[in-house]
Amino acid sequence: MAEPANDEITLVIDRSVAVVLFEFLSRTVDDADGEALIDYVEDEAEIPALWALLAGLESVLTEPMAEDYERRVLAAREAVIKRFGGAFSGKGDD
């Protein structure tokens, strides 16, 4: 199979996951040029790569421009937790 001329890929993810990722990236990568992630970045290329992911999500999502964006983010978070579970669920319940 030949490589696409523009070397792009297509990623298919659940809309709720996309909204949660968009919100996270908006807060951590877009604000202050990614300084919130400085302790977690291994290479300077990682922040621009996250900017590109944020821009890609922004280009396909309508939620960020919705009047009820905050409510939609909360609903998306709930859907993600329901589908995949929480990252910190059960921590400290020893």
mmCIF file of N, CA, C and O in Angstrom, residues 7 11 13 18 23 26 31 39 42-43 52-53 78 80-81 87-88 91 94:
data_model
loop_
_atom_site.group_PDB
_atom_site.id
_atom_site.type_symbol
_atom_site.label_atom_id
_atom_site.label_comp_id
_atom_site.label_asym_id
_atom_site.label_seq_id
_atom_site.Cartn_x
_atom_site.Cartn_y
_atom_site.Cartn_z
ATOM 1 N N ASP A 7 1.568 12.402 3.989
ATOM 2 C CA ASP A 7 2.055 11.677 5.163
ATOM 3 C C ASP A 7 1.160 11.871 6.393
ATOM 4 O O ASP A 7 1.624 11.898 7.514
ATOM 5 N N LEU A 11 -7.206 9.056 12.493
ATOM 6 C CA LEU A 11 -7.405 8.459 13.800
ATOM 7 C C LEU A 11 -8.892 8.483 14.112
ATOM 8 O O LEU A 11 -9.526 9.539 14.014
ATOM 9 N N ILE A 13 -11.604 8.040 17.001
ATOM 10 C CA ILE A 13 -11.825 7.934 18.446
ATOM 11 C C ILE A 13 -13.253 8.346 18.762
ATOM 12 O O ILE A 13 -13.908 9.042 17.982
ATOM 13 N N ALA A 18 -12.646 12.565 22.433
ATOM 14 C CA ALA A 18 -12.113 13.733 21.734
ATOM 15 C C ALA A 18 -12.389 15.021 22.509
ATOM 16 O O ALA A 18 -11.519 15.885 22.616
ATOM 17 N N GLU A 23 -10.340 19.414 25.879
ATOM 18 C CA GLU A 23 -10.360 20.224 27.099
ATOM 19 C C GLU A 23 -9.019 20.135 27.829
ATOM 20 O O GLU A 23 -8.450 21.139 28.250
ATOM 21 N N SER A 26 -6.336 21.939 25.802
ATOM 22 C CA SER A 26 -6.564 23.386 25.864
ATOM 23 C C SER A 26 -6.015 23.965 27.164
ATOM 24 O O SER A 26 -5.406 25.033 27.173
ATOM 25 N N ASP A 31 -2.516 26.886 26.995
ATOM 26 C CA ASP A 31 -2.262 27.937 27.978
ATOM 27 C C ASP A 31 -0.780 27.961 28.332
ATOM 28 O O ASP A 31 -0.180 26.921 28.617
ATOM 29 N N ASP A 39 7.486 19.338 33.351
ATOM 30 C CA ASP A 39 8.118 18.235 34.087
ATOM 31 C C ASP A 39 7.909 16.887 33.418
ATOM 32 O O ASP A 39 8.542 15.909 33.800
ATOM 33 N N GLU A 42 9.872 15.161 27.523
ATOM 34 C CA GLU A 42 11.223 14.638 27.350
ATOM 35 C C GLU A 42 11.950 15.329 26.203
ATOM 36 O O GLU A 42 13.167 15.457 26.220
ATOM 37 N N ASP A 43 11.197 15.780 25.202
ATOM 38 C CA ASP A 43 11.802 16.407 24.030
ATOM 39 C C ASP A 43 10.958 17.605 23.619
ATOM 40 O O ASP A 43 9.722 17.567 23.715
ATOM 41 N N ALA A 52 -0.494 20.299 17.583
ATOM 42 C CA ALA A 52 -1.069 19.799 16.323
ATOM 43 C C ALA A 52 -2.280 18.913 16.596
ATOM 44 O O ALA A 52 -3.288 18.988 15.878
ATOM 45 N N LEU A 53 -2.195 18.084 17.632
ATOM 46 C CA LEU A 53 -3.337 17.253 18.011
ATOM 47 C C LEU A 53 -4.509 18.129 18.445
ATOM 48 O O LEU A 53 -5.653 17.903 18.035
ATOM 49 N N GLU A 78 -18.047 12.028 31.970
ATOM 50 C CA GLU A 78 -18.854 10.935 32.536
ATOM 51 C C GLU A 78 -18.920 9.751 31.574
ATOM 52 O O GLU A 78 -18.825 8.603 31.992
ATOM 53 N N VAL A 80 -16.728 8.905 29.285
ATOM 54 C CA VAL A 80 -15.417 8.252 29.230
ATOM 55 C C VAL A 80 -15.214 7.365 30.455
ATOM 56 O O VAL A 80 -14.774 6.214 30.342
ATOM 57 N N ILE A 81 -15.551 7.878 31.623
ATOM 58 C CA ILE A 81 -15.418 7.091 32.859
ATOM 59 C C ILE A 81 -16.318 5.858 32.792
ATOM 60 O O ILE A 81 -15.895 4.754 33.156
ATOM 61 N N ALA A 87 -8.983 6.551 35.910
ATOM 62 C CA ALA A 87 -7.564 6.267 36.111
ATOM 63 C C ALA A 87 -7.235 6.123 37.587
ATOM 64 O O ALA A 87 -6.325 5.382 37.947
ATOM 65 N N PHE A 88 -7.951 6.823 38.430
ATOM 66 C CA PHE A 88 -7.643 6.815 39.844
ATOM 67 C C PHE A 88 -8.702 6.098 40.660
ATOM 68 O O PHE A 88 -8.706 6.183 41.890
ATOM 69 N N LYS A 91 -8.042 3.987 44.092
ATOM 70 C CA LYS A 91 -6.792 4.381 44.751
ATOM 71 C C LYS A 91 -7.115 4.811 46.170
ATOM 72 O O LYS A 91 -8.051 5.521 46.426
ATOM 73 N N ASP A 94 -7.305 0.837 49.948
ATOM 74 C CA ASP A 94 -6.647 -0.387 50.447
ATOM 75 C C ASP A 94 -7.149 -0.815 51.776
ATOM 76 O O ASP A 94 -7.318 -0.239 52.709
#
